[in-house]
CSV table of C-alpha atoms in Angstrom, one decimal:
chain,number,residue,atom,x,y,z
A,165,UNK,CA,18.7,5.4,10.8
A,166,UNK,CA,19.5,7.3,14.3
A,167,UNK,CA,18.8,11.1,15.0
A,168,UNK,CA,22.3,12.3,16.0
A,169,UNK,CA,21.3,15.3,14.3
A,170,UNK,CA,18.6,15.8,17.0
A,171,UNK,CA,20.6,15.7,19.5
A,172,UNK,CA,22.4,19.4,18.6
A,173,UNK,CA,19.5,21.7,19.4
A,174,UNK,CA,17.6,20.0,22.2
A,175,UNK,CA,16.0,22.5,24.6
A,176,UNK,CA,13.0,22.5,26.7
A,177,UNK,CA,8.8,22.2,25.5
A,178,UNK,CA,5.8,21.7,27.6
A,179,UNK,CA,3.4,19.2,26.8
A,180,UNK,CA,0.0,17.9,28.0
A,181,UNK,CA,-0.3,14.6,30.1
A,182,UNK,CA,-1.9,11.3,28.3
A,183,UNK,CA,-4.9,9.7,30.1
A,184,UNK,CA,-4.4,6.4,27.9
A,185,UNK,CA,-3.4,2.9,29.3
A,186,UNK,CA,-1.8,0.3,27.6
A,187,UNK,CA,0.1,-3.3,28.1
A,188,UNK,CA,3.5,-3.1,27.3
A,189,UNK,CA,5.6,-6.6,26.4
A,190,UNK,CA,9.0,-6.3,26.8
A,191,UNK,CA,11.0,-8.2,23.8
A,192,UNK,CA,14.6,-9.1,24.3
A,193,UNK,CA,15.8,-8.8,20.7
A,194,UNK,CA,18.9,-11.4,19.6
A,195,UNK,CA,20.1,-10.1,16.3
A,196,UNK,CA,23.5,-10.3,14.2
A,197,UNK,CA,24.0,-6.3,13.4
A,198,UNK,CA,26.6,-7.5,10.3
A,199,UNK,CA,26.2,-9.6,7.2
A,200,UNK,CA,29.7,-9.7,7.6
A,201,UNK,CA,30.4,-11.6,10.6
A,202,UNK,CA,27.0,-13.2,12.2
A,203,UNK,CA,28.9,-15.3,14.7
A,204,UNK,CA,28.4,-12.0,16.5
A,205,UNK,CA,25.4,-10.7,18.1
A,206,UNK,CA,23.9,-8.1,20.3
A,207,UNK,CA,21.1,-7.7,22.4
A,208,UNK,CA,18.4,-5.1,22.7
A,209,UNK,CA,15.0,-4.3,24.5
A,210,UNK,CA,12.0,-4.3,22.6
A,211,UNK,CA,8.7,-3.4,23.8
A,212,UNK,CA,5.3,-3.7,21.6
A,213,UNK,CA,3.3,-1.1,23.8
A,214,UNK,CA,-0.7,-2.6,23.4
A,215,UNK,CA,-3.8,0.2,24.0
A,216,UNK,CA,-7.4,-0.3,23.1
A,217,UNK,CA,-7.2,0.6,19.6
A,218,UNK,CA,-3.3,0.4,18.1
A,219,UNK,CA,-0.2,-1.4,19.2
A,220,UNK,CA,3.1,0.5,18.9
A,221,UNK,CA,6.4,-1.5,18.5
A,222,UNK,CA,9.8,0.3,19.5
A,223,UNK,CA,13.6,0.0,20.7
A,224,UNK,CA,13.1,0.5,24.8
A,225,UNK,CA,15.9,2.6,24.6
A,226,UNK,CA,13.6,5.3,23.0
A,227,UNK,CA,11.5,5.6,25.7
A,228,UNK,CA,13.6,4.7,28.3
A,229,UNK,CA,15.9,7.8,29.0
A,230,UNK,CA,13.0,10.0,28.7
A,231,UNK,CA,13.1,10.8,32.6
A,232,UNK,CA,17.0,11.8,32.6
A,233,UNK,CA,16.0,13.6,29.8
A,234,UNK,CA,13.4,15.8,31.0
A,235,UNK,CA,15.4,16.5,34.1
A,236,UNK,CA,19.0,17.3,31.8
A,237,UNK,CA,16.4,19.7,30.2
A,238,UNK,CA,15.1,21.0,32.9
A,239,UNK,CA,18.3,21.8,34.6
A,240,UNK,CA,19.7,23.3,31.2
A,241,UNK,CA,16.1,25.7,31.0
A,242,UNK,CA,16.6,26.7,34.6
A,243,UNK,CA,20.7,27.8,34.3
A,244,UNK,CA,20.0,29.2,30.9
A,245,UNK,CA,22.9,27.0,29.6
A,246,UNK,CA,23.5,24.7,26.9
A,247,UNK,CA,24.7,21.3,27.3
A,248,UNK,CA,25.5,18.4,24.7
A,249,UNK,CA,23.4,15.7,25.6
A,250,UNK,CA,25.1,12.9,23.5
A,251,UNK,CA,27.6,13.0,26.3
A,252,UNK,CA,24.4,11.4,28.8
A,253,UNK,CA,21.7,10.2,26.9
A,254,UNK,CA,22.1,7.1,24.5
A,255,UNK,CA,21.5,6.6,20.8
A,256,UNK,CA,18.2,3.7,20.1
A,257,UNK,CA,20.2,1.2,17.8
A,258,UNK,CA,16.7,0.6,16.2
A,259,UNK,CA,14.8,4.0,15.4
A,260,UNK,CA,11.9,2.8,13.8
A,261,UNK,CA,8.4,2.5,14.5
A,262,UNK,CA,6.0,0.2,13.4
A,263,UNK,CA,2.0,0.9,14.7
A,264,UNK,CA,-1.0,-1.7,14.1
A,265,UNK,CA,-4.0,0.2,14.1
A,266,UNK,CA,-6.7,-2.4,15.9
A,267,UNK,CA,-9.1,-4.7,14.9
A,268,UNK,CA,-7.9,-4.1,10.9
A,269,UNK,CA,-4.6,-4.5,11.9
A,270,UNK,CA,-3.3,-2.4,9.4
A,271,UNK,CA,0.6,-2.2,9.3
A,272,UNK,CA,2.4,1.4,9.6
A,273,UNK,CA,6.4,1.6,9.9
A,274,UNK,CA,7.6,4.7,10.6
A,275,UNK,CA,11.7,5.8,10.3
A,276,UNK,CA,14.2,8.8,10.2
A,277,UNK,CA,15.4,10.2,7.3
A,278,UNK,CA,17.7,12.3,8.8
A,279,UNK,CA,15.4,15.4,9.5
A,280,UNK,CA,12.1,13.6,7.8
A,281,UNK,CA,10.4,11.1,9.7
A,282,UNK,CA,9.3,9.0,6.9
A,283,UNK,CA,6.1,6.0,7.0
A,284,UNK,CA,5.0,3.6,4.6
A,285,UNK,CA,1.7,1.0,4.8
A,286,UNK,CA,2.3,-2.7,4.9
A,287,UNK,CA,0.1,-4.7,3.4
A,288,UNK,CA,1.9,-8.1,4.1
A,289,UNK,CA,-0.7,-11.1,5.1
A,290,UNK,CA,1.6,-13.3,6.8
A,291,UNK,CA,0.9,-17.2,5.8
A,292,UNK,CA,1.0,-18.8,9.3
A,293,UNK,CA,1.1,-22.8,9.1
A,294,UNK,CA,0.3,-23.7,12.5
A,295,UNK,CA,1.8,-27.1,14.3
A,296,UNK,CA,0.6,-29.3,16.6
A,297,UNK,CA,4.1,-28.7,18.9
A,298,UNK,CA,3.4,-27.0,21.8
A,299,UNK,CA,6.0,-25.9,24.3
A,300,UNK,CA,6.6,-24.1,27.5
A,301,UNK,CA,8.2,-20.5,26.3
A,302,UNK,CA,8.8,-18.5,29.9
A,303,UNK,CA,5.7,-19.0,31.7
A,304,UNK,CA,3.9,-19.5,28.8
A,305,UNK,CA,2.2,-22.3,27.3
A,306,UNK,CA,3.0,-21.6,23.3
A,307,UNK,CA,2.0,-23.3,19.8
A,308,UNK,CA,4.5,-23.6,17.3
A,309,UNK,CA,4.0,-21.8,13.4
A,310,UNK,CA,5.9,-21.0,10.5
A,311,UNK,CA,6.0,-18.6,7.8
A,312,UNK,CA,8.1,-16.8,4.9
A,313,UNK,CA,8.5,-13.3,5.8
A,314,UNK,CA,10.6,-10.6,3.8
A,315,UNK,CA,13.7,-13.2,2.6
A,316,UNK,CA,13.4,-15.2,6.1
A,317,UNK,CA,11.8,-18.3,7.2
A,318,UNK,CA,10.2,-18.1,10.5
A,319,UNK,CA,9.4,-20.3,13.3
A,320,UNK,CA,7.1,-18.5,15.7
A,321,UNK,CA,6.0,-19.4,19.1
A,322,UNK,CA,2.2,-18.1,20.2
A,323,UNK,CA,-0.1,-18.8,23.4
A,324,UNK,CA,-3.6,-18.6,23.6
A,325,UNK,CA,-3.1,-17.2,27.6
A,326,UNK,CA,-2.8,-13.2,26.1
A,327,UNK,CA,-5.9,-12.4,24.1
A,328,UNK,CA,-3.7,-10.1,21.4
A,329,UNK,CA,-3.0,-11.4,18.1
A,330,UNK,CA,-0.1,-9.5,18.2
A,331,UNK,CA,3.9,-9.8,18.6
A,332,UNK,CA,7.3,-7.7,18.1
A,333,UNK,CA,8.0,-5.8,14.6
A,334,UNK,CA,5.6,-6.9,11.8
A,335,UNK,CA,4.8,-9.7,13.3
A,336,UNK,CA,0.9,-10.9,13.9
A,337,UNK,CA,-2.3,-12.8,12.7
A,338,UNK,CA,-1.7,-15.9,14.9
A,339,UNK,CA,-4.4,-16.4,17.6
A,340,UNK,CA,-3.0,-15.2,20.8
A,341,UNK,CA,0.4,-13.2,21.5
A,342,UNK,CA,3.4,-14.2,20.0
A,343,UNK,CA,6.2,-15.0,22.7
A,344,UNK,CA,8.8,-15.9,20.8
A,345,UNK,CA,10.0,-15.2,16.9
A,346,UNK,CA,12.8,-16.3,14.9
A,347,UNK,CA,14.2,-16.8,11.6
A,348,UNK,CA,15.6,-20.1,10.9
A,349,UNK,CA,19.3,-19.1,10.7
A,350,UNK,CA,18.8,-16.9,14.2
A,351,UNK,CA,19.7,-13.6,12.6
A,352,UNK,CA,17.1,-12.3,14.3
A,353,UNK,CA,15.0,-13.9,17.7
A,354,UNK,CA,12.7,-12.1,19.7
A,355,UNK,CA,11.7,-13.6,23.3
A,356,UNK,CA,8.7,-12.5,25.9
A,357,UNK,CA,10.6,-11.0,28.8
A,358,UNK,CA,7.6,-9.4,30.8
A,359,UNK,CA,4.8,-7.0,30.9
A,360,UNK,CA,3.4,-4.4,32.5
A,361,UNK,CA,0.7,-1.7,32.6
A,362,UNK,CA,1.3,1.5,31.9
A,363,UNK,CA,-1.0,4.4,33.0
A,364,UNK,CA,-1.3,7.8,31.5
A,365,UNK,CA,0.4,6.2,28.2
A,366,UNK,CA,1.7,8.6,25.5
A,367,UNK,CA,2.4,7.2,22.2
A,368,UNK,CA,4.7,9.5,21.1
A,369,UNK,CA,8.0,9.6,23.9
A,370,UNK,CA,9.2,13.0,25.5
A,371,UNK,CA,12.1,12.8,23.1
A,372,UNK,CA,10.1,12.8,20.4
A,373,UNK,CA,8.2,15.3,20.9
A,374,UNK,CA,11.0,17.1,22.0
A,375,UNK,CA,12.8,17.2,18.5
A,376,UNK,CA,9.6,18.2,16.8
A,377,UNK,CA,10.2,21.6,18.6
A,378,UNK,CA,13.7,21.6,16.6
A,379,UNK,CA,12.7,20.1,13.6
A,380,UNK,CA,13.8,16.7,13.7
A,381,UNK,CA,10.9,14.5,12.6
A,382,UNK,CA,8.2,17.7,12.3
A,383,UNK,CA,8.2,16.8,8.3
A,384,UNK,CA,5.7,13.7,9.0
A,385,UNK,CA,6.0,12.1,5.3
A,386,UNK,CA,3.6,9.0,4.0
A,387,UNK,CA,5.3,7.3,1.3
A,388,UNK,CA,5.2,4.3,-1.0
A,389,UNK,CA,7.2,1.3,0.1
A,390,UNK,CA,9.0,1.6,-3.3
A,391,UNK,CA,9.5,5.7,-2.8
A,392,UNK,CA,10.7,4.7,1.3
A,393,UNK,CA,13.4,2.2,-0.2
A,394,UNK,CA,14.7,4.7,-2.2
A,395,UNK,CA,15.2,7.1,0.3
A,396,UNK,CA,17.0,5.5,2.6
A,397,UNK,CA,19.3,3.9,-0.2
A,398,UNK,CA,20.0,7.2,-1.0
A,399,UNK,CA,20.9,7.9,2.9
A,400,UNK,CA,23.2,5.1,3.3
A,401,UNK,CA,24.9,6.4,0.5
A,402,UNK,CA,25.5,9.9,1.4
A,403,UNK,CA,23.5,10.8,5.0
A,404,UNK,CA,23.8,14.4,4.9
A,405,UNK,CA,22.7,14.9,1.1
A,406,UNK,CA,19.6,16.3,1.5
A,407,UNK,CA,21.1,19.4,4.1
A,408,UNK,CA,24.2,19.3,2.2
A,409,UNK,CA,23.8,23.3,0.6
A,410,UNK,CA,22.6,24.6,3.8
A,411,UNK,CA,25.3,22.9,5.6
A,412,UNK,CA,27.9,24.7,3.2
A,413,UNK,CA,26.1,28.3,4.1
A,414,UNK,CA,27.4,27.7,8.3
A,415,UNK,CA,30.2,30.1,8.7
A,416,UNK,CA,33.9,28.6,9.5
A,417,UNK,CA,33.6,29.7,12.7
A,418,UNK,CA,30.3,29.3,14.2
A,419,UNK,CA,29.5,27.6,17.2
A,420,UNK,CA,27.3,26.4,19.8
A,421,UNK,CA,26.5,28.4,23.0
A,422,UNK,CA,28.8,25.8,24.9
A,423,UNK,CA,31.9,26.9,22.4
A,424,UNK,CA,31.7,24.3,20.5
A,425,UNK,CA,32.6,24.4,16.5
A,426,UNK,CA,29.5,23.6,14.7
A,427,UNK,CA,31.2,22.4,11.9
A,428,UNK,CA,33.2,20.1,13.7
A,429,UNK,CA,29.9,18.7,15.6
A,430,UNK,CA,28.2,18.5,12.3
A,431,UNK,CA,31.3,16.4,10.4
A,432,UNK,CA,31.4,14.3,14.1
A,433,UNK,CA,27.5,13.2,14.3
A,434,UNK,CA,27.8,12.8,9.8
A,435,UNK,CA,30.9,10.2,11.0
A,436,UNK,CA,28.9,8.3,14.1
A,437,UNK,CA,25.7,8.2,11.0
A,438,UNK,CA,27.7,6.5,8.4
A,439,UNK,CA,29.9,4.3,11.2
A,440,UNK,CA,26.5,3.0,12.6
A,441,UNK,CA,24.9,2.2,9.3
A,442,UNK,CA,28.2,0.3,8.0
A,443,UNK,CA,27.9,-1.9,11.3
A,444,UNK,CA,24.7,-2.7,10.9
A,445,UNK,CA,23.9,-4.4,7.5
A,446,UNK,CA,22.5,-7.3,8.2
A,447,UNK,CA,18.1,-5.6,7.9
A,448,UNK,CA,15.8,-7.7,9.2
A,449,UNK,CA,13.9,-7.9,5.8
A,450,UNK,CA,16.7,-9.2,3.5
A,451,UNK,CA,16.8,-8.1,-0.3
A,452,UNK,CA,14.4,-6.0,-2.5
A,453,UNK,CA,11.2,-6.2,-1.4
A,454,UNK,CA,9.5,-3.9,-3.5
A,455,UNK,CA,11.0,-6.0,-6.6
A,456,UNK,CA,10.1,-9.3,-5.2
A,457,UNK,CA,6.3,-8.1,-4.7
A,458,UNK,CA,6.0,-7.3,-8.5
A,459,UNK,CA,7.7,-10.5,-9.4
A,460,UNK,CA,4.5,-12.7,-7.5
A,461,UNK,CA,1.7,-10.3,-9.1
């Protein structure tokens, strides 16, 4: 789910500084985007951000462009103009979220729902089997494990050299970091690229607070897993449902200060919604989870 909507009404906020520090691991993701054809793959920067009390997992992309994008703001603030960022700043293939509040561990994933940014709890206890096989995973010295995990089978990698019993996505619950996951038909495979501290850490990414100003993601909704599935199967059927009546109320004619028809921008960023969600099929957690849970109680 990606917020092309955002993107039409971004102007500028002021916002206080963090004090926090935190570790941040950079993941490179290896994933097949389609169901369709897997032979294909793409790669993306993770990073599982690490603080004293929560870890916060994320597409880099997020977080990344969040310097261009203060200063495009800043210029567009200072000239009193309007410019369409989608032009300069890219779109996070992954939008979600995922926080693991520290030492429970508790699981939150967090998405867009178009305007909605929509959580759920995980209560998944992943059943690690740990092997004897140890290997040398970057500069790592790692332990080999297994587990089932949402329709997958795993083979994880973890070393005992990085005191978190943490790793990318869901992942964690294995004693020491987790360098490298994968599933055993390598739809998905993250690997330990690097690290780094960063001081005066903000959870929440200038983008992000950015579109609250505008809307996007302000509507902070705590769901059931069940309830979140249903959403976003209604979503990938039709993305603009939900805004569809108020969409029909903007005049023929409208548009944006740079001259821009708003209707056309609207039906343009509805087309780039549905042509992303039809390239990527292939979710990391395969089938109905919500079904399968009630099937094991």
């Amino acid at each position: 789910m990606k917020n092309l909507f955002s993107i039409l009404f971004v102007a500028v906020f002021a916002f206080a500084n963090a004090q926090e520090t935190a570790n941040r691991f950079f993941y490179e993701l290896t994933y097949s985007p389609s169901k369709d054809s897997l032979e294909k793959k793409n790669k993306e920067m993770t990073i599982l951000d690490i603080t004293k009390d929560k870890s916060i997992y994320r597409d880099y992309l997020a977080v990344s462009q969040d310097s261009i994008l203060k200063v495009e703001v800043e210029a567009m603030q200072k000239a009193g103009t309007f410019k369409d960022l989608s032009k300069s700043i890219k779109q996070p293939k992954f939008s979600h979220v995922i926080t693991k509040t520290y030492p429970s561990m508790d699981v939150s994933y967090a998405d867009y729902i178009l305007q909605d940014k929509v959580s759920y709890k995980d209560d998944n206890v992943f059943d690690w089997k740990i092997s004897g096989e140890k290997a040398k995973i970057g500069e790592y010295n790692a332990q080999k494990a297994s587990t089932t995990f949402g329709g997958r089978n795993w083979i994880a990698w973890f070393t005992t050299d990085v005191p978190f019993q943490d790793g990318p996505y869901k992942f964690k619950g294995l004693p020491g970091l987790i360098v490298k996951v994968e599933d055993d038909a390598k739809n998905y495979s993250w690997e330990l690229k690097g690290n780094k501290k960063i001081a005066d850490y903000s959870a929440e990414s200038y983008s992000e607070k950015l579109m609250k100003q505008f809307g996007q993601g302000k509507n902070n909704l705590e769901v059931n897993r069940e309830k979140f599935e249903q959403m976003y199967t209604a979503y990938k059927k039709d993305p603009f449902g939900s805004i569809r009546s108020q969409l029909s109320q903007i005049p023929t004619d409208a548009k944006m200060p740079d001259g821009t028809s708003m209707s056309k921008m609207m039906k343009d960023a509805e087309e780039k919604i549905k042509k992303h969600l039809s390239e990527n099929n292939n979710s990391i957690e395969v089938g109905n989870t919500v079904e399968k849970a009630k099937k094991k109680k």
